[in-house]
PDB file of C-alpha atoms in Angstrom:
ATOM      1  CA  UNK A   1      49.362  -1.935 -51.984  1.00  0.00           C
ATOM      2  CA  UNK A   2      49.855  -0.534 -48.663  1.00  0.00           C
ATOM      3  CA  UNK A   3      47.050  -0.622 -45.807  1.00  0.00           C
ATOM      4  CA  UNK A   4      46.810   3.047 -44.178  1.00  0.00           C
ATOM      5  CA  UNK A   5      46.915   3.540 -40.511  1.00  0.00           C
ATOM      6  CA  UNK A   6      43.301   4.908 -40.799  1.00  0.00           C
ATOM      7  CA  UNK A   7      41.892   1.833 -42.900  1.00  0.00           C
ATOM      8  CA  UNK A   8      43.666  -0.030 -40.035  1.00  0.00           C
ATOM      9  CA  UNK A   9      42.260   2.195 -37.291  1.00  0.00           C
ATOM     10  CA  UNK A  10      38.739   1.880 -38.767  1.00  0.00           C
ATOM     11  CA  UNK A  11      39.034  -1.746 -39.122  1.00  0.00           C
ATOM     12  CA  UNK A  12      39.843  -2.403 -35.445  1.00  0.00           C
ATOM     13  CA  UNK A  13      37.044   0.017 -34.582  1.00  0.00           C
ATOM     14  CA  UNK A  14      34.161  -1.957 -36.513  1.00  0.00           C
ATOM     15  CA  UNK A  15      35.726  -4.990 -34.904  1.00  0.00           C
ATOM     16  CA  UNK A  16      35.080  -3.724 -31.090  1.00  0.00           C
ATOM     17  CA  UNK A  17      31.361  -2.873 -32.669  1.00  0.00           C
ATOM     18  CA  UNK A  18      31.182  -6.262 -33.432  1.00  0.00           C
ATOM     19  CA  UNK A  19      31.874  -7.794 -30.373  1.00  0.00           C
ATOM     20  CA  UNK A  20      30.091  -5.226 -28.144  1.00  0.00           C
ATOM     21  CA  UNK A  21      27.165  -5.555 -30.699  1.00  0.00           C
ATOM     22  CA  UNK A  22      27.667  -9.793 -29.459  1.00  0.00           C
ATOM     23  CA  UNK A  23      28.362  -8.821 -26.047  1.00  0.00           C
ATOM     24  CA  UNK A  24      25.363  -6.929 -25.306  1.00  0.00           C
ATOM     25  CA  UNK A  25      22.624  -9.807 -25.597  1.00  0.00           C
ATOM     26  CA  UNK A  26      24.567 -12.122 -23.711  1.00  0.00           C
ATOM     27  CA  UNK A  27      24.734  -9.065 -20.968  1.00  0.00           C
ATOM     28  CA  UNK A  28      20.976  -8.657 -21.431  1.00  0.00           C
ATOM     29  CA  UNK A  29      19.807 -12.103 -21.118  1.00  0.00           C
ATOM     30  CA  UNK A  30      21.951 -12.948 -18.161  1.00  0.00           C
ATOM     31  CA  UNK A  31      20.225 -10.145 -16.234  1.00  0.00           C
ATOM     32  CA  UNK A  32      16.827 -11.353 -18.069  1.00  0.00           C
ATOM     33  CA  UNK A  33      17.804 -14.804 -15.931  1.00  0.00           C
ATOM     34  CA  UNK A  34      18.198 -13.310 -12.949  1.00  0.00           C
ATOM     35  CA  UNK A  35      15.047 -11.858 -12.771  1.00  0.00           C
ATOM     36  CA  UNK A  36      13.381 -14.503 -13.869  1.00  0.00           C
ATOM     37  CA  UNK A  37      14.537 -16.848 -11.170  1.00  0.00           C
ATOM     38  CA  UNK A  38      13.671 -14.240  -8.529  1.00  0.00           C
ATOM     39  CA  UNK A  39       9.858 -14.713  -8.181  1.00  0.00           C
ATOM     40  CA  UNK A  40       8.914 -16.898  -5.137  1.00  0.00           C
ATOM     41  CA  UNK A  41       8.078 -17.254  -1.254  1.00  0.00           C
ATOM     42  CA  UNK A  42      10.894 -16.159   0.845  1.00  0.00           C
ATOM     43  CA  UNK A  43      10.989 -16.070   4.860  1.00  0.00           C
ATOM     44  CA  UNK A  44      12.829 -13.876   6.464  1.00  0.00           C
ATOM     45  CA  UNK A  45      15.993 -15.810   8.588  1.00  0.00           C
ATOM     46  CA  UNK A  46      18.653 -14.292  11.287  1.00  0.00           C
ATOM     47  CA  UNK A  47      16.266 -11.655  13.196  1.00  0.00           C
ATOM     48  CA  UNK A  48      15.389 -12.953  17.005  1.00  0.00           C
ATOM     49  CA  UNK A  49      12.086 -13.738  17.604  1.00  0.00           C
ATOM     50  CA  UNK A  50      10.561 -11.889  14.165  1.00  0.00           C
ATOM     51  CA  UNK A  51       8.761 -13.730  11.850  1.00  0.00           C
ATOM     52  CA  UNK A  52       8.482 -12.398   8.476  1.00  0.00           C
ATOM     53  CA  UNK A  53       7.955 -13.257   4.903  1.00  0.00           C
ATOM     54  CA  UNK A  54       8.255 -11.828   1.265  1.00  0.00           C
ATOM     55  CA  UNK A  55       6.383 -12.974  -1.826  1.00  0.00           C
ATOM     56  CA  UNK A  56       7.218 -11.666  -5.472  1.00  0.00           C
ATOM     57  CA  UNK A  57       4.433 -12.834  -8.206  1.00  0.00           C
ATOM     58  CA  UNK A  58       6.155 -13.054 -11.915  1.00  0.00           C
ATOM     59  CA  UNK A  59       3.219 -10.579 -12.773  1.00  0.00           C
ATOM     60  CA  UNK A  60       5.363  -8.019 -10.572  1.00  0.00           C
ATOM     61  CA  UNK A  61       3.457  -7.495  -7.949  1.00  0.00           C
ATOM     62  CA  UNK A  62       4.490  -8.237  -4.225  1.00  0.00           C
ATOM     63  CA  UNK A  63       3.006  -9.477  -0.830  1.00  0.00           C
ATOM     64  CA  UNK A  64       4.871  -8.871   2.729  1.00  0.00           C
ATOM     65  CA  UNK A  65       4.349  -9.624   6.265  1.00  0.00           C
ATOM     66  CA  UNK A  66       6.153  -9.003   9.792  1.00  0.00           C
ATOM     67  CA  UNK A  67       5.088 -10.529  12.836  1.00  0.00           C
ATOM     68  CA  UNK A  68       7.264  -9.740  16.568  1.00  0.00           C
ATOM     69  CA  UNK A  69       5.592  -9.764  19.785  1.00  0.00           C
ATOM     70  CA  UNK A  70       1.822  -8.216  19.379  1.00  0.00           C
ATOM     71  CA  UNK A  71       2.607  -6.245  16.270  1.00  0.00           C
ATOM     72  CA  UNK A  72       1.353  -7.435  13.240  1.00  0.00           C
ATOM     73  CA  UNK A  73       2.468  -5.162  10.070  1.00  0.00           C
ATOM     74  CA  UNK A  74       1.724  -6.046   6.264  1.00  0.00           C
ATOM     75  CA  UNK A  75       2.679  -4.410   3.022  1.00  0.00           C
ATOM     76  CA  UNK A  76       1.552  -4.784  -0.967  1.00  0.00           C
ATOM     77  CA  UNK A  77       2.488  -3.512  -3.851  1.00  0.00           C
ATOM     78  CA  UNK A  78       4.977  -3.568  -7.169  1.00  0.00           C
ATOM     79  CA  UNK A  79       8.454  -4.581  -6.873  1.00  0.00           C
ATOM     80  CA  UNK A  80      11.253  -4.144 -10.093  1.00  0.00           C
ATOM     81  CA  UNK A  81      15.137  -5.367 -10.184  1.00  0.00           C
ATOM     82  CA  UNK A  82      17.471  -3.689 -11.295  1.00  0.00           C
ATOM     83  CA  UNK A  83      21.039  -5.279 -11.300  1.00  0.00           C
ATOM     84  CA  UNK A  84      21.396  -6.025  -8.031  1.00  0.00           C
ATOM     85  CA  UNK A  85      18.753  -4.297  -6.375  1.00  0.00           C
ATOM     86  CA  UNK A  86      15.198  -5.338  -5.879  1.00  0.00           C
ATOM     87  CA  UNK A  87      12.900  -2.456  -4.764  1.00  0.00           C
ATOM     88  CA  UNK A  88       9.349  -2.693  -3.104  1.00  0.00           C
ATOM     89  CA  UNK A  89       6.792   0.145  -3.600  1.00  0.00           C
ATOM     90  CA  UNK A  90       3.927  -0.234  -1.790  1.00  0.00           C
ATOM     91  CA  UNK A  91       0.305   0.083  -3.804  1.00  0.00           C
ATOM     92  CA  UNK A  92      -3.470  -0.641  -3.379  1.00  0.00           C
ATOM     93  CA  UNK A  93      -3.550  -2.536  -6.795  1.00  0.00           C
ATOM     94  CA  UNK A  94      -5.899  -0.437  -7.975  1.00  0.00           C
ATOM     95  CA  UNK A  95      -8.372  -0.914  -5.255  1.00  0.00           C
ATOM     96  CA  UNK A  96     -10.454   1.487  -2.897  1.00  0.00           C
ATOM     97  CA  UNK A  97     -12.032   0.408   0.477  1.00  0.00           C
ATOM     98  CA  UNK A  98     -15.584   0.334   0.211  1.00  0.00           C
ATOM     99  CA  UNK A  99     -17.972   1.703   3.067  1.00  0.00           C
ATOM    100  CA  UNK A 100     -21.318   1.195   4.585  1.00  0.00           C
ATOM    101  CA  UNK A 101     -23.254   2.582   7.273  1.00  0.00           C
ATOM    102  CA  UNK A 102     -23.077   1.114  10.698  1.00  0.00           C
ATOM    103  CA  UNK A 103     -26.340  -1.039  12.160  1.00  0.00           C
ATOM    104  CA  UNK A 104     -27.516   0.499  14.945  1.00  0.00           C
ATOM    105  CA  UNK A 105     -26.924  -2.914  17.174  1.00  0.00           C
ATOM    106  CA  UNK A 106     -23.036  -2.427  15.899  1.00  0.00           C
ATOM    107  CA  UNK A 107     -23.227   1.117  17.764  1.00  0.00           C
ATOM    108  CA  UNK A 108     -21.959   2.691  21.018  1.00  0.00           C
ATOM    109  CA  UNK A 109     -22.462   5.527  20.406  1.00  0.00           C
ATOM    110  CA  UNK A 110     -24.664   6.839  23.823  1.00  0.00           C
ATOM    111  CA  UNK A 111     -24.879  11.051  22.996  1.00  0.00           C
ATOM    112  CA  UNK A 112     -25.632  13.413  20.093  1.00  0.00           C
ATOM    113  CA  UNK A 113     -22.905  15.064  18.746  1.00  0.00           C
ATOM    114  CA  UNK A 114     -22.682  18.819  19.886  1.00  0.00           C
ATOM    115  CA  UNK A 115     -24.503  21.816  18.374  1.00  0.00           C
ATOM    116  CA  UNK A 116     -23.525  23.309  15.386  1.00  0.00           C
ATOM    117  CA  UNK A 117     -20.935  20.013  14.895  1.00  0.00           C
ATOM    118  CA  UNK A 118     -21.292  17.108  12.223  1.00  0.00           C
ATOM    119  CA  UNK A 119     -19.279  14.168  13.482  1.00  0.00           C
ATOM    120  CA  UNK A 120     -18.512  10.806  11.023  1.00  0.00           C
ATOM    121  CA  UNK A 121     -16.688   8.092  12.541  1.00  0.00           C
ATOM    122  CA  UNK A 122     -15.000   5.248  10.309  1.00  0.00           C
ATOM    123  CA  UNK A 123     -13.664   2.242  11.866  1.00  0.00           C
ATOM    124  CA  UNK A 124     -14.729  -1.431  11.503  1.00  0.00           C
ATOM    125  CA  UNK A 125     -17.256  -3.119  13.988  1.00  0.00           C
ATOM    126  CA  UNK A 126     -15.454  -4.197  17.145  1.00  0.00           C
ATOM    127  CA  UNK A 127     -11.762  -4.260  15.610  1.00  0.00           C
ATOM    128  CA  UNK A 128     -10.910  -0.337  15.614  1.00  0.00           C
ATOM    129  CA  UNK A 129     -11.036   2.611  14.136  1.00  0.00           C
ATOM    130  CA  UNK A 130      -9.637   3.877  10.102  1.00  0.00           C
ATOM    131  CA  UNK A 131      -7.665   7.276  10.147  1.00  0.00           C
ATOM    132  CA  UNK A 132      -7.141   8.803   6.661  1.00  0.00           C
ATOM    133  CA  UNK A 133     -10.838   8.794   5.335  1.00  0.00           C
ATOM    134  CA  UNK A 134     -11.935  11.839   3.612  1.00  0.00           C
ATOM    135  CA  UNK A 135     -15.733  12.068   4.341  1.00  0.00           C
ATOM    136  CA  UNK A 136     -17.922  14.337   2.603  1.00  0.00           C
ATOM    137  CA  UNK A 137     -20.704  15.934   4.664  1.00  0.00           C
ATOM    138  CA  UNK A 138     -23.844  16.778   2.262  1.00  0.00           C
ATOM    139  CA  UNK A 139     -26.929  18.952   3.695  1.00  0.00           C
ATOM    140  CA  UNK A 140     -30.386  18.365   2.685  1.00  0.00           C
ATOM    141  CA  UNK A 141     -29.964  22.253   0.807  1.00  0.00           C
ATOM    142  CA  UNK A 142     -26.687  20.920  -0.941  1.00  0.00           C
ATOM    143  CA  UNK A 143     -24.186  22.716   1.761  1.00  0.00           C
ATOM    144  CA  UNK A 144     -21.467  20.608   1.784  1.00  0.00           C
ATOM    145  CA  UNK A 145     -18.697  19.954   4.084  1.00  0.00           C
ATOM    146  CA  UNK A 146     -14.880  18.121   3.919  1.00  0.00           C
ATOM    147  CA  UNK A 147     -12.745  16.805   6.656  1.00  0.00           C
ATOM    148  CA  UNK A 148     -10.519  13.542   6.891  1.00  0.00           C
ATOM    149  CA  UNK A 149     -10.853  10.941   9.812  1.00  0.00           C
ATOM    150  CA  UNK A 150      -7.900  11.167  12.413  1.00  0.00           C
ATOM    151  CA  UNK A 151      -6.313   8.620  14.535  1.00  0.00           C
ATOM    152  CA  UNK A 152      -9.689   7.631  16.745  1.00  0.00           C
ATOM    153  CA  UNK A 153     -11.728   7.584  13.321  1.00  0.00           C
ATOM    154  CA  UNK A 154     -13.502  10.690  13.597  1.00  0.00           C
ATOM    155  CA  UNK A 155     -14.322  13.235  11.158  1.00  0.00           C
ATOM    156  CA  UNK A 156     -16.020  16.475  11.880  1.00  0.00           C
ATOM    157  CA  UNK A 157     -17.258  19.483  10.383  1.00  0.00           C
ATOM    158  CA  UNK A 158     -19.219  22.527  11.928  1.00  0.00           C
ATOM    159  CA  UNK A 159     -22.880  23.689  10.286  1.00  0.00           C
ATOM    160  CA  UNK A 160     -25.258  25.618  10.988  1.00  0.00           C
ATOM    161  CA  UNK A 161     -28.389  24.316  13.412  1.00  0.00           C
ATOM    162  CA  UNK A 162     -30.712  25.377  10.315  1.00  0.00           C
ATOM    163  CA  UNK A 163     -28.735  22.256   8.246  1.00  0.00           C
ATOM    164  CA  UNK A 164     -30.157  18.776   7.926  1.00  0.00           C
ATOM    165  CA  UNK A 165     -27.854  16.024   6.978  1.00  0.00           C
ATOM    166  CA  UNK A 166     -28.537  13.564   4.477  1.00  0.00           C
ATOM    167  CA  UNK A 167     -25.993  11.544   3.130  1.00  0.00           C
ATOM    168  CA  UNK A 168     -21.961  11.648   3.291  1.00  0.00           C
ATOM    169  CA  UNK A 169     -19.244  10.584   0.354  1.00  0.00           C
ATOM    170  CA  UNK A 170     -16.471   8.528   1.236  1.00  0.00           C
ATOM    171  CA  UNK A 171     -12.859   7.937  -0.251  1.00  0.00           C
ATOM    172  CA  UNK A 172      -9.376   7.202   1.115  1.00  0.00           C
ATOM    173  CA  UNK A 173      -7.255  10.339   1.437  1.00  0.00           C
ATOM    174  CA  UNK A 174      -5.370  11.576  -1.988  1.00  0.00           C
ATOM    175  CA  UNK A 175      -7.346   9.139  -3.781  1.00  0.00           C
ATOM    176  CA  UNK A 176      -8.527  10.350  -7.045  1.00  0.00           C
ATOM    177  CA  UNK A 177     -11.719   7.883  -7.126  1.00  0.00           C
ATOM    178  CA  UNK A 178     -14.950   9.283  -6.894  1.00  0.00           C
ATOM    179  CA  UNK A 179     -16.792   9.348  -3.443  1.00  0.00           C
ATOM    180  CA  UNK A 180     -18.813   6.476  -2.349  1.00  0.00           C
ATOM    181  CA  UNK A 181     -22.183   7.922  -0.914  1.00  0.00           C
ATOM    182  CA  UNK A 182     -24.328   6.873   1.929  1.00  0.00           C
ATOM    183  CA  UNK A 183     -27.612   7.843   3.063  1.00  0.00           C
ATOM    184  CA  UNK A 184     -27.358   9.016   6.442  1.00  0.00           C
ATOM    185  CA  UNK A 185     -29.949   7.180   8.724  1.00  0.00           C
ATOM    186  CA  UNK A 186     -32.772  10.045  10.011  1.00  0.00           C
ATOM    187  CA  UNK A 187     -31.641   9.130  13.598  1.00  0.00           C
ATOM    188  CA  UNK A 188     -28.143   9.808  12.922  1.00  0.00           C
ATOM    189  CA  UNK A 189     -28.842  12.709  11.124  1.00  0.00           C
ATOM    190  CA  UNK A 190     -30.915  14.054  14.052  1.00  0.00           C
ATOM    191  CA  UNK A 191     -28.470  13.562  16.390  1.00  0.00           C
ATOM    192  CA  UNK A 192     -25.283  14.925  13.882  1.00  0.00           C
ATOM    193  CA  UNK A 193     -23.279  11.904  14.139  1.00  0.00           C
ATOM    194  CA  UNK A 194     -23.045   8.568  12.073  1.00  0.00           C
ATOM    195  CA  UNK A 195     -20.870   5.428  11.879  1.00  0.00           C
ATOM    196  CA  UNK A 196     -19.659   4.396   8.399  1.00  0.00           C
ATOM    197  CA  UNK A 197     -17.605   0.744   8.558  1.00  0.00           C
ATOM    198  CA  UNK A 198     -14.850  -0.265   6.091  1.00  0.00           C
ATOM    199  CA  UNK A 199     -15.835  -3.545   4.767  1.00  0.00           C
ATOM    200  CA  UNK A 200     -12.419  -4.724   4.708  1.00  0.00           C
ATOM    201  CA  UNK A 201     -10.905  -4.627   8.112  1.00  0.00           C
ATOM    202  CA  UNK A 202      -6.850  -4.918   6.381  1.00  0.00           C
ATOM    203  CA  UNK A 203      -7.564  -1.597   5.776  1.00  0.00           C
ATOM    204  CA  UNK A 204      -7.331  -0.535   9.019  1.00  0.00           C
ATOM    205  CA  UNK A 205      -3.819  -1.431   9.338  1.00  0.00           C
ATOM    206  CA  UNK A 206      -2.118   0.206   6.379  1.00  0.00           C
ATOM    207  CA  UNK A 207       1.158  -0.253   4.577  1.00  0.00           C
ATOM    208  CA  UNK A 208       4.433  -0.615   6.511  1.00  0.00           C
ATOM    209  CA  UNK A 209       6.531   0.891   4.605  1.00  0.00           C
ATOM    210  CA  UNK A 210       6.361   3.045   0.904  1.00  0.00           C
ATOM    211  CA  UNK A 211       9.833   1.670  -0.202  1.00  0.00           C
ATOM    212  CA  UNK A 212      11.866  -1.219   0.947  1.00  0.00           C
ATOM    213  CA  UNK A 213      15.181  -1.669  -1.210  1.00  0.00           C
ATOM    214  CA  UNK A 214      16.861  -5.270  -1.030  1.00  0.00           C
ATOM    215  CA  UNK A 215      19.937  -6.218  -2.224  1.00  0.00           C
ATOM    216  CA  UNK A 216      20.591 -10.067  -4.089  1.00  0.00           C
ATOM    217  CA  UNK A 217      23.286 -12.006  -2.314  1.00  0.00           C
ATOM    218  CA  UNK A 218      24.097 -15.416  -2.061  1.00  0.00           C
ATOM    219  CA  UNK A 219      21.397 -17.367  -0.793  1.00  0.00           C
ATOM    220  CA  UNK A 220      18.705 -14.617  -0.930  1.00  0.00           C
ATOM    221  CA  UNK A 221      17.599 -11.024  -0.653  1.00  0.00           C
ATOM    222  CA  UNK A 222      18.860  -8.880   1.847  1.00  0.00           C
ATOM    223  CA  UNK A 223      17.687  -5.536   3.439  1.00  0.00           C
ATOM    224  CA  UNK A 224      19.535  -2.606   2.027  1.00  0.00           C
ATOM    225  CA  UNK A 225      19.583  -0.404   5.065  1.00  0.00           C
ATOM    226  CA  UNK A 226      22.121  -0.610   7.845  1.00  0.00           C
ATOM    227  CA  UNK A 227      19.652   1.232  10.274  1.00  0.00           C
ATOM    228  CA  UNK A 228      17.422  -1.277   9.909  1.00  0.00           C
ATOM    229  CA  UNK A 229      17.181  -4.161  12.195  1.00  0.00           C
ATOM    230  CA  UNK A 230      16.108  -6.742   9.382  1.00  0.00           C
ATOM    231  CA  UNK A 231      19.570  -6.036   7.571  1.00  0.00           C
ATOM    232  CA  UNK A 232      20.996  -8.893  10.251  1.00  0.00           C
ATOM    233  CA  UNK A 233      18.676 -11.204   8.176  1.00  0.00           C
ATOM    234  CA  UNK A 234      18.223 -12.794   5.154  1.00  0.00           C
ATOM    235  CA  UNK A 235      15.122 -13.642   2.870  1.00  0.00           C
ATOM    236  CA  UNK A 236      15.246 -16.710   1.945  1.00  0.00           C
ATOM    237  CA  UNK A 237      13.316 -19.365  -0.330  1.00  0.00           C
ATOM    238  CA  UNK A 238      12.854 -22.888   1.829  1.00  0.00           C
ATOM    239  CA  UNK A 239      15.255 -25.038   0.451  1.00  0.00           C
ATOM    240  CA  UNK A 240      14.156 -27.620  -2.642  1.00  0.00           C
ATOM    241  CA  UNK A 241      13.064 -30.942  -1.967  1.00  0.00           C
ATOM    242  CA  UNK A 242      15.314 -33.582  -3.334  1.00  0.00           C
TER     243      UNK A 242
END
């Protein structure tokens, strides 16, 4: 009995299934590999005088840290692979600074604020101040009042000489958690200005970057960005004790 050409053609056809079908976990867990070995505390090599370093947790979250001359920068967040490519988003984790008001010994502050103006300033004690604070301004009638903290830490709102304030709600810009009140002390409130502190002073200094794309080469990770003066480096992992 004679095989036809499509009997032939079909048989050929379920054989490339076959081996793609075989092919395709081998392809799957040899990228599964090389992820897994990625995870680990790498420092940045190559750059003149820049001292920096990379750390990817197996739970896929990421730490990073530049140091060159007096600048001090630091980043967090989630990193994924894919092929090749390792990319760093930046993230909070899930957490939101938390506030309190200023003591008075902590303060400079030497005037009231002008009439008809509410002024909050957010900063931490003696280190600087926090831009990107949305403060909430709440009058003892229930007038309230928005406005986000700016580069020197202040936040202000006008309202009305008739207006006492009482307390103010506090949250980082775009955040969608709910507003962390503070009483405002009566002195303060007389005067129209408070001091609200970050308890957490790496707040002040915010994330470096939003997305940092490396590349895996031999040896480590490298920067994926030509315009970039860590590119010339390489993150590596210190070399294994024999």
């Amino acid at each position: 009995m004679k095989t036809s050409h499509f009997s032939s053609r079909f048989s050929s056809f379920s054989c490339l299934l076959a081996c793609a079908a075989l092919a395709w976990p081998l392809a799957a867990s040899a990228a599964d590999q090389a992820a897994s070995s990625l995870p680990g505390h790498y420092y940045l090599q190559g750059v003149m005088e820049t001292g920096s370093e990379l750390l990817l947790k197996k739970d896929g979250t990421f730490k990073w840290m530049l140091s060159y001359g007096n600048t001090d920068e630091q980043a967090s967040g989630a990193w994924r692979v894919a092929g090749d490519t390792v990319t760093l988003v930046t993230g909070n984790d899930g957490k939101e600074p938390q506030f309190r008001v200023f003591e008075e010994t902590e303060m400079r502050i030497q005037k009231a604020a002008e009439a008809g103006l509410w002024v909050a300033i957010v900063g931490f004690p003696r280190l600087g101040p926090m831009a990107g604070v949305e403060v909430k301004f709440e009058a003892q009638s229930g007038k309230t009042a928005t406005a986000v903290s700016v580069a020197n830490g202040d936040a202000i709102v006008s309202m009305p000489a008739s207006e006492r304030w009482v307390r103010a709600g506090l949250r980082r810009q775009g955040a969608k958690a709910d507003y962390q009140w503070l009483a405002v002390p009566p002195a303060r409130a007389q005067e129209r200005i408070a001091a609200f502190a970050v308890t957490d002073s790496q707040w002040l200094r915010g994330q470096a970057f939003q997305k940092l794309v490396l590349r895996v080469v031999k040896g480590g990770l490298q920067v994926d960005d030509t315009d970039s003066g860590l590119a010339r480096g390489l993150y590596a992992k210190p070399a294994s004790k024999q």
